[in-house]
Coordinates of C-alpha atoms in Angstrom, one line a residue:
X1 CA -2.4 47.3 -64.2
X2 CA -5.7 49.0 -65.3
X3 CA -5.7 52.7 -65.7
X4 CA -8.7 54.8 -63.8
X5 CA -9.4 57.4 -66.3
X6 CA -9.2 55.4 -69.8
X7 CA -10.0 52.0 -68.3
X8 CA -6.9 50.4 -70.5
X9 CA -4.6 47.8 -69.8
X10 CA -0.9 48.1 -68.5
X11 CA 2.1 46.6 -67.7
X12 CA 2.2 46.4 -64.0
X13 CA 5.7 48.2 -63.5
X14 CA 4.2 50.9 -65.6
X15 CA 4.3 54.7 -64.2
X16 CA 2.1 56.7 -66.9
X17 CA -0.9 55.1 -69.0
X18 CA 0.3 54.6 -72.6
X19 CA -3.0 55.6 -73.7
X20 CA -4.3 58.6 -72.3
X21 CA -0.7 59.5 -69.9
X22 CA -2.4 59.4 -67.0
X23 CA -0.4 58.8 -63.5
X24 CA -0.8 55.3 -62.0
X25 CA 1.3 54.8 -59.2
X26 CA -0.1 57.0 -56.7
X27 CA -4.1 55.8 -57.1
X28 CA -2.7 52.4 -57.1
X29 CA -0.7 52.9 -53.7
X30 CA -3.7 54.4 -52.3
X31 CA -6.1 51.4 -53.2
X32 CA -3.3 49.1 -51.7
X33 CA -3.6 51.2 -48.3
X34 CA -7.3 50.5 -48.1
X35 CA -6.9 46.9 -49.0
X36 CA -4.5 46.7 -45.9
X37 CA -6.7 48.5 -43.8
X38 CA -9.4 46.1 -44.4
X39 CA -7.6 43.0 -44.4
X40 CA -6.1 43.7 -40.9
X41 CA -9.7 44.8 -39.4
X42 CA -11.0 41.3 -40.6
X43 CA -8.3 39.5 -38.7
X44 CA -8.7 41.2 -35.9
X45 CA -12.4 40.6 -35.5
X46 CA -12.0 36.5 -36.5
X47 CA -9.1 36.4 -33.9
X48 CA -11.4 38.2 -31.2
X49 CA -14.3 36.1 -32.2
X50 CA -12.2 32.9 -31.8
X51 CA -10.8 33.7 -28.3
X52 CA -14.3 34.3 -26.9
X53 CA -15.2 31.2 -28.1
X54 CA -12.0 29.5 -26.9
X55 CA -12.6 31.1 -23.2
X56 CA -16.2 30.5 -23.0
X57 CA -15.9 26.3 -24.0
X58 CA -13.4 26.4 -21.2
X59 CA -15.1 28.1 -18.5
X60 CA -18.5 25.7 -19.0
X61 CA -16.2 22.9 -19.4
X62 CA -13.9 22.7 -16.9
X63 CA -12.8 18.7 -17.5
X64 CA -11.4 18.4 -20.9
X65 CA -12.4 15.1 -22.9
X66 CA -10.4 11.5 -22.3
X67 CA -7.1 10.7 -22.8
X68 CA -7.1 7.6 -22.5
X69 CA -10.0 4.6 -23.0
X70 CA -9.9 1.0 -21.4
X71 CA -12.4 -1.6 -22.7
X72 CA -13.8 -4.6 -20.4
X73 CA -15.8 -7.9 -21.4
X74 CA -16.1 -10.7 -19.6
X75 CA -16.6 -14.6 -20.9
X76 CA -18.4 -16.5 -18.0
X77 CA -18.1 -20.1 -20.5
X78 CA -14.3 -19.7 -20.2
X79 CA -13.9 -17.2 -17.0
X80 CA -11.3 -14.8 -19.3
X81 CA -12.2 -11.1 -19.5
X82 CA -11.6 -9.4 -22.7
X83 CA -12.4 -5.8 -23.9
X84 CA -16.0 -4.3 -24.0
X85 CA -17.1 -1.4 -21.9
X86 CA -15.4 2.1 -22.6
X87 CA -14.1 3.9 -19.7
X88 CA -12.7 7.5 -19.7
X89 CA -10.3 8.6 -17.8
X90 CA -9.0 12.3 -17.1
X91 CA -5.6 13.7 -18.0
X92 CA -3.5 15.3 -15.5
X93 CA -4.7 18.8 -16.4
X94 CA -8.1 18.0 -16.3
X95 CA -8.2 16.8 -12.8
X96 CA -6.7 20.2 -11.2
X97 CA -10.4 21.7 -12.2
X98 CA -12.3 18.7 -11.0
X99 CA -15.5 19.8 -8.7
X100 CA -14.5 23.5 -8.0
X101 CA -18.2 24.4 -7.1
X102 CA -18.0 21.2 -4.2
X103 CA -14.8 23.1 -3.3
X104 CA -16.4 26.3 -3.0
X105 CA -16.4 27.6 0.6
X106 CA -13.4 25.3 1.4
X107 CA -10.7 27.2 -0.4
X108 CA -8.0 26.7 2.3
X109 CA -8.7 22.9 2.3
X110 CA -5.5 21.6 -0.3
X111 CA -6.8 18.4 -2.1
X112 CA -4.3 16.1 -4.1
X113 CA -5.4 15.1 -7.3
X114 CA -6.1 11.6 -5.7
X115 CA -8.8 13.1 -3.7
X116 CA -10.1 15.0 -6.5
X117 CA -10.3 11.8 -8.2
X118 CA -11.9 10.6 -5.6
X119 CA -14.8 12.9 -6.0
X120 CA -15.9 12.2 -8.9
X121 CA -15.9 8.6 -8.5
X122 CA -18.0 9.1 -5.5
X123 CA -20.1 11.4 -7.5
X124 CA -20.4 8.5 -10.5
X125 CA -21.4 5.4 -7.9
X126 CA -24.9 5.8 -8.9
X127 CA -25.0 6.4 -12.2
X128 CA -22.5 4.5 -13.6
X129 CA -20.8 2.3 -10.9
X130 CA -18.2 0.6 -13.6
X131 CA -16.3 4.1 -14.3
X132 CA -16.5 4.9 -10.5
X133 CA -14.4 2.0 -9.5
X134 CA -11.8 2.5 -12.0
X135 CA -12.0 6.8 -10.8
X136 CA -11.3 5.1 -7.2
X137 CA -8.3 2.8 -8.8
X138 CA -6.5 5.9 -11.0
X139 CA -6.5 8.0 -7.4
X140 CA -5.0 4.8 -5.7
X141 CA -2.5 4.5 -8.1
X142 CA -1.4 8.0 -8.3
X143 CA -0.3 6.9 -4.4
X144 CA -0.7 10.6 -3.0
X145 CA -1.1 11.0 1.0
X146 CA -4.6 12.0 2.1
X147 CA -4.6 16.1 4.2
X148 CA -5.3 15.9 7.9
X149 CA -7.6 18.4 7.1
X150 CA -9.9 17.0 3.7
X151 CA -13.3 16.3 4.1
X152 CA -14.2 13.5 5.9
X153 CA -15.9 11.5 3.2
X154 CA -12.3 11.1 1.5
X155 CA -11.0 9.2 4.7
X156 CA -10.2 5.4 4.4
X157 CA -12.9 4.3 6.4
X158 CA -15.5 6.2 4.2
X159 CA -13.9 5.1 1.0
X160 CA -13.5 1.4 1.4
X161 CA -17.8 1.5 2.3
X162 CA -18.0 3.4 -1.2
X163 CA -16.0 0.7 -3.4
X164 CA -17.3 -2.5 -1.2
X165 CA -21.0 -0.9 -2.1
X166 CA -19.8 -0.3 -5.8
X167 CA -19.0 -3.8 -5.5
X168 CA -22.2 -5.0 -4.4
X169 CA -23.8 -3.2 -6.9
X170 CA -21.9 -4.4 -9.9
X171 CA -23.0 -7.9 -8.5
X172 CA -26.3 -7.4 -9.0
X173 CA -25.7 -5.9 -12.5
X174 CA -23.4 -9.4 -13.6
X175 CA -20.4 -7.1 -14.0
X176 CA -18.5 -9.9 -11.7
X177 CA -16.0 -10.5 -14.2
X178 CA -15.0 -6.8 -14.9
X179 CA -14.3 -6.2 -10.7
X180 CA -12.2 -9.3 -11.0
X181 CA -10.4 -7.8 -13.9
X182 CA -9.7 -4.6 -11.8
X183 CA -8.8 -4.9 -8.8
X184 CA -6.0 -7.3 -9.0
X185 CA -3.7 -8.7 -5.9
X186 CA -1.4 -5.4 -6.4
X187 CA -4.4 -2.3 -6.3
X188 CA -6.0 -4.1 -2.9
X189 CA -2.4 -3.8 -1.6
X190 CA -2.8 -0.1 -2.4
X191 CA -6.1 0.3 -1.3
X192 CA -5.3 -1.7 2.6
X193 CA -8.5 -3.2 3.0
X194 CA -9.2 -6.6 4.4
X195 CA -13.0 -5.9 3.8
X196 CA -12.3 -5.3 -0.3
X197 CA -10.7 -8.6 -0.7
X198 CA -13.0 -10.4 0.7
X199 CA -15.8 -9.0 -1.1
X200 CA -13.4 -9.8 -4.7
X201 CA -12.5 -13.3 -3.6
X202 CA -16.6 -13.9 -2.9
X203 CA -16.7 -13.1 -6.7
X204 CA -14.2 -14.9 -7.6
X205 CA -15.1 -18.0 -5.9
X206 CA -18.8 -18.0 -7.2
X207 CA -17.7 -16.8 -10.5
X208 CA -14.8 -19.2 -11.6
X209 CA -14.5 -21.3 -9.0
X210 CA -12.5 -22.2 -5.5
X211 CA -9.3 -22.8 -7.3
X212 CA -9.2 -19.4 -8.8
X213 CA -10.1 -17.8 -5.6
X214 CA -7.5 -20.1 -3.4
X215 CA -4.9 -18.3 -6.5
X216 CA -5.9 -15.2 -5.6
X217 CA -5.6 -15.0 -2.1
X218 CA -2.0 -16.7 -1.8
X219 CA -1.7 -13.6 -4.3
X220 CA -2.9 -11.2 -1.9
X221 CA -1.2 -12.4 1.2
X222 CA 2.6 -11.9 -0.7
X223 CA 1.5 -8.3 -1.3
X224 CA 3.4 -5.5 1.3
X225 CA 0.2 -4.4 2.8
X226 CA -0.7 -8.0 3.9
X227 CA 2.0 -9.3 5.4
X228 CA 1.0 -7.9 9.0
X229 CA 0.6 -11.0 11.4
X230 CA -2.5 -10.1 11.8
X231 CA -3.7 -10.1 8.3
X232 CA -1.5 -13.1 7.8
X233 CA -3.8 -14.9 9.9
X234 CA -7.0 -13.5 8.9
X235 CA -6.2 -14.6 5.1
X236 CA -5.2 -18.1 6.0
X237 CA -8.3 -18.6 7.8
X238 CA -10.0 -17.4 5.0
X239 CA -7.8 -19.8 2.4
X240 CA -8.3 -22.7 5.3
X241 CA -12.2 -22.3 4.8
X242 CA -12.3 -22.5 0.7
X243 CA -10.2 -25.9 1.0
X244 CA -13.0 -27.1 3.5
X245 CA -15.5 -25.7 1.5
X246 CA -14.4 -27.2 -1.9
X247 CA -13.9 -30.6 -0.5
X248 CA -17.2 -30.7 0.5
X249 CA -18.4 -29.8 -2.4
X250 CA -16.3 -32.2 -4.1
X251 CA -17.3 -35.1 -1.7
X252 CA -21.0 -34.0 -2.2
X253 CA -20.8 -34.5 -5.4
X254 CA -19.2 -37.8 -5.1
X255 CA -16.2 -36.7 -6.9
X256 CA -13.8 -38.8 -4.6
X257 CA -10.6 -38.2 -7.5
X258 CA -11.0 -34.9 -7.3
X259 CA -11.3 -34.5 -3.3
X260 CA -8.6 -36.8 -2.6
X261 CA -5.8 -34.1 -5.0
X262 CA -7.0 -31.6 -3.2
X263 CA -7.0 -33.1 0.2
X264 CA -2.9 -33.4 -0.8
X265 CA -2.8 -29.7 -1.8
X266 CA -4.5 -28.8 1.5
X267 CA -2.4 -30.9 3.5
X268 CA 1.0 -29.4 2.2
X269 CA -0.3 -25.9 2.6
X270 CA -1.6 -26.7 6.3
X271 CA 0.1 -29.7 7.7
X272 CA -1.9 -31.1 10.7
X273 CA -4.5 -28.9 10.2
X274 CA -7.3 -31.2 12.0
X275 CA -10.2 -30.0 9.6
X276 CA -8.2 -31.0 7.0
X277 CA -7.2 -34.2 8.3
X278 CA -10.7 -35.1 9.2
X279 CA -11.3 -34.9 5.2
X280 CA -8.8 -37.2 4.9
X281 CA -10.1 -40.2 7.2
X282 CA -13.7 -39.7 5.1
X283 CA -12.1 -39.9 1.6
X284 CA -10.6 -43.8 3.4
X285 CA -13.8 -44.4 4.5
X286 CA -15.6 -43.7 1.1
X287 CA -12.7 -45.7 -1.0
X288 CA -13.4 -49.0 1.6
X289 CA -9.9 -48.5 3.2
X290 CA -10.8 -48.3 7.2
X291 CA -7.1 -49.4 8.1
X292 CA -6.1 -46.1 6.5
X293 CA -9.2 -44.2 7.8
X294 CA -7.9 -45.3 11.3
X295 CA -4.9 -44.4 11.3
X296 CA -5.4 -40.9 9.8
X297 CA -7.9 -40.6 12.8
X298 CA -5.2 -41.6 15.6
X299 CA -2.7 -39.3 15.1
X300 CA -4.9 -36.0 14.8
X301 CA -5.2 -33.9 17.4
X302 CA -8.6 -33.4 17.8
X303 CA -9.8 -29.6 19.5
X304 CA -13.5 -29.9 21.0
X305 CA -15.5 -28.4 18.2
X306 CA -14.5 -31.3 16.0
X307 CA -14.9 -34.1 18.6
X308 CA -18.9 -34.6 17.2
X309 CA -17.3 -35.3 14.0
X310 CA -14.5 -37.2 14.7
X311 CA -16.8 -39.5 16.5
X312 CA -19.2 -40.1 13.0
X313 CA -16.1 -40.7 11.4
X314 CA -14.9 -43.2 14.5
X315 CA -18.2 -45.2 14.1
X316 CA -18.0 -45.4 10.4
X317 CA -14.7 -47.1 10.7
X318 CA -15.9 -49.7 13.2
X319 CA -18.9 -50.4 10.6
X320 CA -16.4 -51.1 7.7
X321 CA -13.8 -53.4 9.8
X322 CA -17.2 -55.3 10.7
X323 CA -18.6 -55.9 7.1
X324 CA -15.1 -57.9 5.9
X325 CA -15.6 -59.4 2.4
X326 CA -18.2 -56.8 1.6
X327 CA -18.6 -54.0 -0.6
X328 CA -19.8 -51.2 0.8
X329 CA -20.6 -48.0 -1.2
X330 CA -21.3 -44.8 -0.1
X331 CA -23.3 -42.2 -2.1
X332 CA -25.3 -38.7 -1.2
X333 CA -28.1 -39.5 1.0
X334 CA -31.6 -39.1 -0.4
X335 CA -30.3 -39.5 -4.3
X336 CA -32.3 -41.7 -6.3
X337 CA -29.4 -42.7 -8.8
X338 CA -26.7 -44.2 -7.2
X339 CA -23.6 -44.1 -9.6
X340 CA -21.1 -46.9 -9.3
X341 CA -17.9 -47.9 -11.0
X342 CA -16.9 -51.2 -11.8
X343 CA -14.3 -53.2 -14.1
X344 CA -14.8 -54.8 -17.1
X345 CA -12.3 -57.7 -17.8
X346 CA -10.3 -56.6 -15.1
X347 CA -9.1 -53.7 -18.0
X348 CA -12.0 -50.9 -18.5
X349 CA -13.7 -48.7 -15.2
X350 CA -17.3 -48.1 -16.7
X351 CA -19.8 -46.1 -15.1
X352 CA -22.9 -47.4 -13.9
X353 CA -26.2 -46.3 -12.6
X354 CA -27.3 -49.2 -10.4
X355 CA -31.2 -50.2 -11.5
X356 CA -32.5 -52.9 -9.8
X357 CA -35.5 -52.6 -12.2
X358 CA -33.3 -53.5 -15.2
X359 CA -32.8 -57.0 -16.0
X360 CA -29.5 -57.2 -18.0
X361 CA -26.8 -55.4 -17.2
X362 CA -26.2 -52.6 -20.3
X363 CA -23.0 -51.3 -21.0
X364 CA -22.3 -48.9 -23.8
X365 CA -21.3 -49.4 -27.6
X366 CA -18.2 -47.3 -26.6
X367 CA -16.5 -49.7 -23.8
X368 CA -17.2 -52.8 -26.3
X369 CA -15.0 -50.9 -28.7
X370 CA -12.4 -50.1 -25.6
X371 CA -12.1 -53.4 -25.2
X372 CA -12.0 -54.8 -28.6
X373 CA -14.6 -57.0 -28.4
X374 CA -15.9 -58.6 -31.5
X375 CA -19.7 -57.3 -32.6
X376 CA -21.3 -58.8 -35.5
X377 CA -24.9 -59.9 -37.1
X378 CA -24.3 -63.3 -35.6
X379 CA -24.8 -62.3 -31.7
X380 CA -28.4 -62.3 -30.0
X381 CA -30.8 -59.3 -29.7
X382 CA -33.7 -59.0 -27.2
X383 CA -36.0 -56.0 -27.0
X384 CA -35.1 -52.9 -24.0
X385 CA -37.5 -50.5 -23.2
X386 CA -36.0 -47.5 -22.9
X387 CA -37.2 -43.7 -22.4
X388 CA -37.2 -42.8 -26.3
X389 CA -39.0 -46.3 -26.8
X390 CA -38.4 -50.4 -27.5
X391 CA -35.0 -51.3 -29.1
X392 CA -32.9 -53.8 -29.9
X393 CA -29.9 -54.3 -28.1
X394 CA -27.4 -57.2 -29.1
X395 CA -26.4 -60.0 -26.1
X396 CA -22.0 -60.2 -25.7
X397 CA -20.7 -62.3 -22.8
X398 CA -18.0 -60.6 -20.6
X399 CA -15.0 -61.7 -18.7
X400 CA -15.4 -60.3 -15.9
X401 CA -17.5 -57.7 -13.9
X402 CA -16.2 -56.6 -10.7
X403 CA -17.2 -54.5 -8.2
X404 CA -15.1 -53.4 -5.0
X405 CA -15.0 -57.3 -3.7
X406 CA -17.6 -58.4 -5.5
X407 CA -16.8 -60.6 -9.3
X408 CA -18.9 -62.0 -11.7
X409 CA -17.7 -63.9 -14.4
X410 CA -19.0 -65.0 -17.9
X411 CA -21.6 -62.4 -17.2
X412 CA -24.2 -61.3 -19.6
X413 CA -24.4 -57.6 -20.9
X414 CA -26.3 -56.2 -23.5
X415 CA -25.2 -53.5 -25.8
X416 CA -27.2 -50.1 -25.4
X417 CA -26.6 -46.4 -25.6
X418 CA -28.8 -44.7 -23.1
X419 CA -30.1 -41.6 -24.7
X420 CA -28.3 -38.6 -23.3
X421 CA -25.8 -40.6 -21.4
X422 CA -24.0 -41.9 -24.0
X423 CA -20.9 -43.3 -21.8
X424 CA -23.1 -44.6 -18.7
X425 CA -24.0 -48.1 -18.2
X426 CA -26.6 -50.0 -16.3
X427 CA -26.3 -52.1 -13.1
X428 CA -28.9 -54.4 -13.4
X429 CA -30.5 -57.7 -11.6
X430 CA -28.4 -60.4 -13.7
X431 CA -25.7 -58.5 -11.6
X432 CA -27.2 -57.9 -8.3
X433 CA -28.7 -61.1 -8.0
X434 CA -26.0 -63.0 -7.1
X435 CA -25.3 -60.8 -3.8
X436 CA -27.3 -59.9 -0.5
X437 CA -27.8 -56.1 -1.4
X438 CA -28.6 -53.7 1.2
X439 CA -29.7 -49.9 0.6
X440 CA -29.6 -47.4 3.8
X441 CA -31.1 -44.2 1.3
X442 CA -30.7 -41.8 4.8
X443 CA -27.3 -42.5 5.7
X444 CA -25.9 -43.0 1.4
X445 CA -24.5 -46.7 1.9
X446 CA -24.9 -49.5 0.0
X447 CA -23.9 -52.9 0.7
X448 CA -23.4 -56.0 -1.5
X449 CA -22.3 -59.2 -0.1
X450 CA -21.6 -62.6 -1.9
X451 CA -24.5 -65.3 -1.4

């Protein structure tokens, strides 16, 4: 301790100065007094300064920052969705101070924190449509029961046009993936909208495909909300017409395998379904079996709006009973490369393009190795023009080439790799000139019949 008067040094318990005997205790109490004094006026004004502060944040920001953050991404080469756009959402507390200036005026209106959630989200559509939908799905989820007396632009009706235009608009943006990823099977059950689910399965089915969107809607129908009769009807016709529409597509495309498994599917899930049966009696008809085709036909039931087709279908059967020891092929009318398949050896399907401007029939390095055949420096080469030039293709002699009823044996092939096409062979006239062929380009058939 440091005495006033003398300015010497002390020991702090000291009473008197040992220097000059000077008093010390009661200048030191009073210094200690002031320091006190001081010290507590500081913390007042700091504490005063920070509740101002505090109070003022809160009053300009009513909504307090996210609690929680989901991410989507979407991978359109392998239809998954996986995290990429942040989304806030608002804690509990926040949502109780949602939009008091749009409440303004309508104090006595009682709004759920569903319907406050709703207002923002209808608020967001614009600007960002993304966090809007997932606003709309939080105030589904939190399964609160709309007032009788809220405003009307929070009633059912008004909020299903909101999230079906959200919808449309994430469309247009190529967010498909990230609507997909939200509103699953269980929130449409929540949100009771027939209209909703279609839009979703639209962007499913364009997005991944009909097989994904058939998923989803058996999905949807085993939800509570769904299960009306009426909606039960409403969702079959709707699964009915993606079967139809994806074996058309399928047979379009001349992808017979593939219409033929889901022909089965379809027929399990609507047994005697005539639309679906009618399917059925084409797939015969484009595999050469007309006694099957027939008898599929017979025992369908056939309403009026399908009699015009049923009656193609009828003629097409009379055509293949009257072309017996033919081979008739059907393809899409109008295409100028008709594919083919035909047997090598009676072991190997190869795919052909038939070229009746090639004169050796070409089959691909990769079916000579299928079959084991021999290749070596001893067989023939003749010159091929081909697209990226003239090559040499070596001459092998095959077994066997067959085609529906038609054969060839000891046939003549040459070894080529078309560029691009790697696996595809050529049909060609050492082939085709052994048969009567006949080529209907409007109606996709062609004929072959032995000489």
């Amino acid at each position: 301790m440091r005495c006033p008067k003398c300015k010497s040094y002390n020991h702090d318990k000291a009473n008197y100065c040992v220097k000059c005997g000077s008093s010390l205790n009661i200048e030191q109490k009073e210094n200690r007094k002031k320091n006190y004094v001081y010290f507590s006026i500081l913390l007042i004004l700091c504490v005063s300064i920070f509740l101002g502060f505090f109070f003022f944040i809160k009053k300009t920001n009513p909504i307090q920052g996210p609690i929680n953050t989901v991410e989507f991404k979407s991978d359109p080469k392998n239809h998954k969705i996986k995290p990429s756009k942040k989304i806030n959402f608002l804690s509990d507390s926040s949502q109780e101070n949602v939009h008091k200036k749009q409440l303004k005026g309508t104090s006595k209106i009682k709004l759920s924190a569903r319907e406050k959630l709703f207002i923002q989200a209808i608020k967001l559509k614009d600007a960002d449509p993304l966090k809007s939908l997932v606003l709309f799905v939080e105030g589904y989820n939190l399964n609160s029961v709309l007032e009788e007396d809220a405003p009307t632009k929070l009633r059912n009706h008004d909020i299903e046009e909101n999230i079906c235009e959200i919808i449309s608009r994430l469309h247009k943006m190529g967010e498909d993936n990230e609507v997909i990823i939200i509103l699953t099977p269980e929130i449409l059950n929540k949100m009771e909208s027939i209209n909703i689910f279609k839009d979703v399965l639209l962007l499913i089915t364009k997005e991944i495909g009909y097989g994904r969107a058939i998923q989803f809607a058996e999905a949807v129908k085993n939800q509570p909300f769904f299960t009306a009769p009426q909606r039960q009807k409403s969702i079959n016709d709707t699964i009915l017409s993606l079967y139809c529409s994806w074996l058309l597509q399928q047979l379009n495309s001349n992808n017979i395998e593939d219409a033929e498994s889901i022909y089965e599917f379809a027929g399990d899930e609507f047994p005697g379904n005539a639309e679906i049966e009618l399917f059925g009696v084409e797939i015969a008809l484009i595999q050469g079996d007309w006694e099957k085709a027939e008898l599929l036909l017979e025992r369908i039931d056939i309403p009026e709006a399908l009699l015009s087709r049923a009656s193609i279908l009828k003629n097409g059967i009379s055509e293949l009973k009257g072309s017996e020891g033919k081979t008739i092929i059907r393809f899409k009318p109008g295409t100028k490369h008709i594919p083919l398949k035909a047997e090598l050896d009676g072991k190997l399907e190869q795919k052909f393009l038939l070229d009746t401007g090639a004169s050796f029939v070409t089959v691909p390095s990769s079916a000579i190795k299928t079959l084991k055949l021999r290749i070596d420096s001893s067989l023939p080469t003749r010159n091929v023009a081909t697209a990226g030039g003239v090559k040499k293709a070596q001459e092998i002699v095959l077994d066997s080439i067959k085609l529906g009823n038609c054969i060839v044996h000891n046939i003549k092939v040459l070894i080529l790799d078309i560029p691009g096409q790697p696996d595809l062979g050529l049909l060609g006239l050492n082939f085709l000139h052994l048969f009567h062929v006949e080529m209907d380009s409007e109606k996709g058939i062609l004929t072959l019949k032995p000489k």
